[in-house]
mmCIF file of N, CA, C and O in Angstrom:
data_model
loop_
_atom_site.group_PDB
_atom_site.id
_atom_site.type_symbol
_atom_site.label_atom_id
_atom_site.label_comp_id
_atom_site.label_asym_id
_atom_site.label_seq_id
_atom_site.Cartn_x
_atom_site.Cartn_y
_atom_site.Cartn_z
ATOM 1 N N MET C 1 -10.310 -16.130 16.478
ATOM 2 C CA MET C 1 -11.594 -16.383 15.611
ATOM 3 C C MET C 1 -11.826 -14.894 15.076
ATOM 4 O O MET C 1 -12.556 -14.688 14.149
ATOM 5 N N THR C 2 -11.515 -13.770 15.732
ATOM 6 C CA THR C 2 -11.815 -12.371 15.344
ATOM 7 C C THR C 2 -11.183 -12.135 14.022
ATOM 8 O O THR C 2 -11.648 -11.335 13.218
ATOM 9 N N ILE C 3 -9.987 -12.893 13.799
ATOM 10 C CA ILE C 3 -9.260 -12.737 12.540
ATOM 11 C C ILE C 3 -10.025 -13.063 11.386
ATOM 12 O O ILE C 3 -9.953 -12.530 10.344
ATOM 13 N N LEU C 4 -11.184 -14.057 11.524
ATOM 14 C CA LEU C 4 -11.942 -14.323 10.435
ATOM 15 C C LEU C 4 -12.873 -13.184 10.136
ATOM 16 O O LEU C 4 -13.095 -13.194 8.792
ATOM 17 N N LEU C 5 -13.113 -12.134 11.040
ATOM 18 C CA LEU C 5 -13.901 -11.052 10.699
ATOM 19 C C LEU C 5 -13.318 -10.069 9.571
ATOM 20 O O LEU C 5 -13.851 -9.415 8.843
ATOM 21 N N TYR C 6 -11.949 -10.321 9.718
ATOM 22 C CA TYR C 6 -11.138 -9.350 8.614
ATOM 23 C C TYR C 6 -10.973 -10.172 7.470
ATOM 24 O O TYR C 6 -10.842 -9.597 6.422
ATOM 25 N N LEU C 7 -10.468 -11.547 7.486
ATOM 26 C CA LEU C 7 -10.105 -12.310 6.503
ATOM 27 C C LEU C 7 -11.114 -12.687 5.375
ATOM 28 O O LEU C 7 -10.944 -12.615 4.125
ATOM 29 N N ILE C 8 -12.232 -12.872 5.977
ATOM 30 C CA ILE C 8 -13.546 -13.095 5.037
ATOM 31 C C ILE C 8 -13.753 -11.964 4.078
ATOM 32 O O ILE C 8 -13.804 -12.216 2.983
ATOM 33 N N PRO C 9 -14.081 -11.053 4.520
ATOM 34 C CA PRO C 9 -14.291 -9.972 3.700
ATOM 35 C C PRO C 9 -13.150 -9.485 2.848
ATOM 36 O O PRO C 9 -13.351 -9.202 1.592
ATOM 37 N N ILE C 10 -11.980 -9.538 3.119
ATOM 38 C CA ILE C 10 -10.750 -9.386 2.347
ATOM 39 C C ILE C 10 -10.801 -10.341 1.130
ATOM 40 O O ILE C 10 -10.486 -10.029 -0.063
ATOM 41 N N ALA C 11 -10.961 -11.577 1.619
ATOM 42 C CA ALA C 11 -10.915 -12.711 0.542
ATOM 43 C C ALA C 11 -11.968 -12.540 -0.365
ATOM 44 O O ALA C 11 -11.924 -12.635 -1.809
ATOM 45 N N LEU C 12 -13.301 -12.120 -0.157
ATOM 46 C CA LEU C 12 -14.446 -11.820 -0.784
ATOM 47 C C LEU C 12 -14.238 -10.736 -1.912
ATOM 48 O O LEU C 12 -14.364 -10.815 -3.056
ATOM 49 N N THR C 13 -13.484 -9.660 -1.370
ATOM 50 C CA THR C 13 -13.064 -8.599 -2.218
ATOM 51 C C THR C 13 -12.128 -8.821 -3.096
ATOM 52 O O THR C 13 -12.350 -8.421 -4.208
ATOM 53 N N LEU C 14 -11.037 -9.567 -2.722
ATOM 54 C CA LEU C 14 -10.002 -9.986 -3.873
ATOM 55 C C LEU C 14 -10.663 -10.839 -4.798
ATOM 56 O O LEU C 14 -10.321 -10.974 -6.127
ATOM 57 N N GLY C 15 -11.723 -11.811 -4.450
ATOM 58 C CA GLY C 15 -12.232 -12.727 -5.412
ATOM 59 C C GLY C 15 -13.218 -12.065 -6.362
ATOM 60 O O GLY C 15 -13.070 -12.190 -7.673
ATOM 61 N N LEU C 16 -13.944 -10.967 -5.973
ATOM 62 C CA LEU C 16 -14.799 -10.244 -6.643
ATOM 63 C C LEU C 16 -14.003 -9.255 -7.515
ATOM 64 O O LEU C 16 -14.361 -9.168 -8.750
ATOM 65 N N THR C 17 -12.945 -8.608 -7.095
ATOM 66 C CA THR C 17 -12.182 -7.824 -8.025
ATOM 67 C C THR C 17 -11.472 -8.790 -9.160
ATOM 68 O O THR C 17 -11.432 -8.282 -10.324
ATOM 69 N N SER C 18 -11.011 -9.885 -8.775
ATOM 70 C CA SER C 18 -10.479 -10.898 -9.742
ATOM 71 C C SER C 18 -11.644 -11.160 -11.020
ATOM 72 O O SER C 18 -11.308 -11.290 -12.185
ATOM 73 N N LEU C 19 -12.576 -11.470 -10.414
ATOM 74 C CA LEU C 19 -13.895 -11.786 -11.300
ATOM 75 C C LEU C 19 -14.281 -10.495 -12.345
ATOM 76 O O LEU C 19 -14.358 -10.879 -13.342
ATOM 77 N N ILE C 20 -14.231 -9.463 -11.623
ATOM 78 C CA ILE C 20 -14.618 -8.283 -12.579
ATOM 79 C C ILE C 20 -13.547 -7.978 -13.581
ATOM 80 O O ILE C 20 -13.693 -7.726 -14.727
ATOM 81 N N ALA C 21 -12.126 -8.248 -13.204
ATOM 82 C CA ALA C 21 -11.019 -8.050 -14.017
ATOM 83 C C ALA C 21 -11.161 -9.056 -15.147
ATOM 84 O O ALA C 21 -10.740 -8.768 -16.484
ATOM 85 N N PHE C 22 -11.487 -10.353 -14.740
ATOM 86 C CA PHE C 22 -11.468 -11.262 -15.964
ATOM 87 C C PHE C 22 -12.544 -10.988 -16.805
ATOM 88 O O PHE C 22 -12.509 -11.171 -18.132
ATOM 89 N N LEU C 23 -13.793 -10.580 -16.329
ATOM 90 C CA LEU C 23 -14.958 -10.164 -17.236
ATOM 91 C C LEU C 23 -14.641 -9.100 -18.103
ATOM 92 O O LEU C 23 -14.920 -9.067 -19.205
ATOM 93 N N TRP C 24 -13.909 -8.020 -17.537
ATOM 94 C CA TRP C 24 -13.587 -6.987 -18.314
ATOM 95 C C TRP C 24 -12.503 -7.318 -19.470
ATOM 96 O O TRP C 24 -12.862 -6.998 -20.546
ATOM 97 N N ALA C 25 -11.673 -8.270 -19.204
ATOM 98 C CA ALA C 25 -10.668 -8.672 -20.095
ATOM 99 C C ALA C 25 -11.517 -9.633 -21.313
ATOM 100 O O ALA C 25 -11.211 -9.595 -22.464
ATOM 101 N N LEU C 26 -12.468 -10.310 -20.887
ATOM 102 C CA LEU C 26 -13.210 -11.268 -21.753
ATOM 103 C C LEU C 26 -14.253 -10.241 -22.574
ATOM 104 O O LEU C 26 -14.200 -10.482 -23.744
ATOM 105 N N HIS C 27 -14.539 -9.259 -22.124
ATOM 106 C CA HIS C 27 -15.560 -8.251 -22.755
ATOM 107 C C HIS C 27 -14.690 -7.480 -23.832
ATOM 108 O O HIS C 27 -15.244 -7.091 -24.834
ATOM 109 N N ASN C 28 -13.543 -7.223 -23.527
ATOM 110 C CA ASN C 28 -12.616 -6.451 -24.444
ATOM 111 C C ASN C 28 -11.942 -7.252 -25.253
ATOM 112 O O ASN C 28 -10.738 -6.985 -25.896
ATOM 113 N N ASN C 29 -12.230 -8.581 -25.596
ATOM 114 C CA ASN C 29 -11.629 -9.448 -26.488
ATOM 115 C C ASN C 29 -10.049 -9.527 -26.165
ATOM 116 O O ASN C 29 -9.362 -9.627 -27.248
ATOM 117 N N GLN C 30 -9.433 -9.863 -25.186
ATOM 118 C CA GLN C 30 -8.141 -10.067 -24.645
ATOM 119 C C GLN C 30 -7.850 -11.552 -24.909
ATOM 120 O O GLN C 30 -6.647 -11.801 -25.146
ATOM 121 N N PHE C 31 -8.877 -12.522 -25.189
ATOM 122 C CA PHE C 31 -8.281 -13.771 -25.164
ATOM 123 C C PHE C 31 -8.819 -14.277 -26.661
ATOM 124 O O PHE C 31 -8.853 -15.544 -27.034
ATOM 125 N N ASP C 32 -9.124 -13.298 -27.653
ATOM 126 C CA ASP C 32 -9.363 -13.745 -29.129
ATOM 127 C C ASP C 32 -8.300 -14.484 -29.780
ATOM 128 O O ASP C 32 -8.333 -15.494 -30.417
ATOM 129 N N ASP C 33 -6.873 -13.781 -29.702
ATOM 130 C CA ASP C 33 -5.851 -14.292 -30.407
ATOM 131 C C ASP C 33 -4.759 -14.714 -29.393
ATOM 132 O O ASP C 33 -3.798 -14.002 -29.214
ATOM 133 N N LEU C 34 -4.920 -16.006 -28.780
ATOM 134 C CA LEU C 34 -3.890 -16.262 -27.928
ATOM 135 C C LEU C 34 -2.576 -16.712 -28.547
ATOM 136 O O LEU C 34 -1.368 -16.645 -28.051
ATOM 137 N N ASP C 35 -2.709 -17.332 -29.877
ATOM 138 C CA ASP C 35 -1.528 -17.788 -30.421
ATOM 139 C C ASP C 35 -0.768 -16.889 -31.530
ATOM 140 O O ASP C 35 0.375 -16.899 -31.779
ATOM 141 N N GLY C 36 -1.569 -15.696 -31.745
ATOM 142 C CA GLY C 36 -0.964 -14.623 -32.549
ATOM 143 C C GLY C 36 0.262 -14.114 -32.234
ATOM 144 O O GLY C 36 1.114 -13.749 -32.881
ATOM 145 N N ALA C 37 0.366 -13.727 -30.964
ATOM 146 C CA ALA C 37 1.424 -12.971 -30.350
ATOM 147 C C ALA C 37 2.735 -13.881 -30.439
ATOM 148 O O ALA C 37 3.812 -13.625 -30.866
ATOM 149 N N ALA C 38 2.577 -15.180 -30.220
ATOM 150 C CA ALA C 38 3.775 -16.215 -30.285
ATOM 151 C C ALA C 38 4.179 -16.177 -31.692
ATOM 152 O O ALA C 38 5.500 -16.270 -31.983
ATOM 153 N N TYR C 39 3.329 -16.182 -32.682
ATOM 154 C CA TYR C 39 3.750 -16.375 -34.015
ATOM 155 C C TYR C 39 4.291 -15.053 -34.593
ATOM 156 O O TYR C 39 5.213 -15.138 -35.317
ATOM 157 N N ARG C 40 3.952 -13.966 -34.127
ATOM 158 C CA ARG C 40 4.490 -12.612 -34.613
ATOM 159 C C ARG C 40 5.946 -12.427 -33.896
ATOM 160 O O ARG C 40 6.787 -11.860 -34.606
ATOM 161 N N VAL C 41 6.192 -13.163 -32.699
ATOM 162 C CA VAL C 41 7.605 -13.010 -32.079
ATOM 163 C C VAL C 41 8.635 -13.793 -32.997
ATOM 164 O O VAL C 41 9.648 -13.475 -33.218
ATOM 165 N N LEU C 42 7.985 -14.805 -33.419
ATOM 166 C CA LEU C 42 8.884 -15.887 -34.270
ATOM 167 C C LEU C 42 9.132 -15.624 -35.524
ATOM 168 O O LEU C 42 10.107 -15.737 -36.116
ATOM 169 N N HIS C 43 8.139 -15.126 -36.216
ATOM 170 C CA HIS C 43 8.317 -14.808 -37.760
ATOM 171 C C HIS C 43 8.315 -13.318 -37.934
ATOM 172 O O HIS C 43 8.316 -12.918 -39.192
ATOM 173 N N GLY C 44 8.073 -12.341 -37.023
ATOM 174 C CA GLY C 44 8.084 -11.102 -37.272
ATOM 175 C C GLY C 44 6.923 -10.555 -37.772
ATOM 176 O O GLY C 44 6.237 -11.090 -38.450
ATOM 177 N N ASP C 45 6.835 -9.264 -37.791
ATOM 178 C CA ASP C 45 5.655 -8.520 -38.249
ATOM 179 C C ASP C 45 5.991 -7.717 -39.465
ATOM 180 O O ASP C 45 6.708 -6.825 -39.584
ATOM 181 N N ASP C 46 5.196 -8.163 -40.659
ATOM 182 C CA ASP C 46 5.558 -7.453 -41.824
ATOM 183 C C ASP C 46 5.023 -6.301 -42.030
ATOM 184 O O ASP C 46 5.026 -5.499 -43.157
ATOM 185 N N ASN C 47 4.001 -5.728 -41.055
ATOM 186 C CA ASN C 47 3.323 -4.315 -41.299
ATOM 187 C C ASN C 47 4.076 -3.381 -40.703
ATOM 188 O O ASN C 47 3.582 -2.658 -39.643
ATOM 189 N N HIS C 48 5.355 -2.956 -40.966
ATOM 190 C CA HIS C 48 6.127 -2.024 -40.276
ATOM 191 C C HIS C 48 5.759 -0.745 -41.065
ATOM 192 O O HIS C 48 5.478 -0.723 -42.139
ATOM 193 N N GLU C 49 5.673 0.294 -40.015
ATOM 194 C CA GLU C 49 5.019 1.677 -40.628
ATOM 195 C C GLU C 49 6.310 2.583 -40.708
ATOM 196 O O GLU C 49 7.348 2.520 -39.967
#
């Protein structure tokens, strides 16, 4: 039973870290163009510099 004293805080920390990472990605517009990368791979990007 004492292992739960270690596992519960570890699980809560990992869950909170994941939530913060998801909210950061959502705030920085990481999910705005989900299909664009797939189309750029198939059709190429014409904006070469």
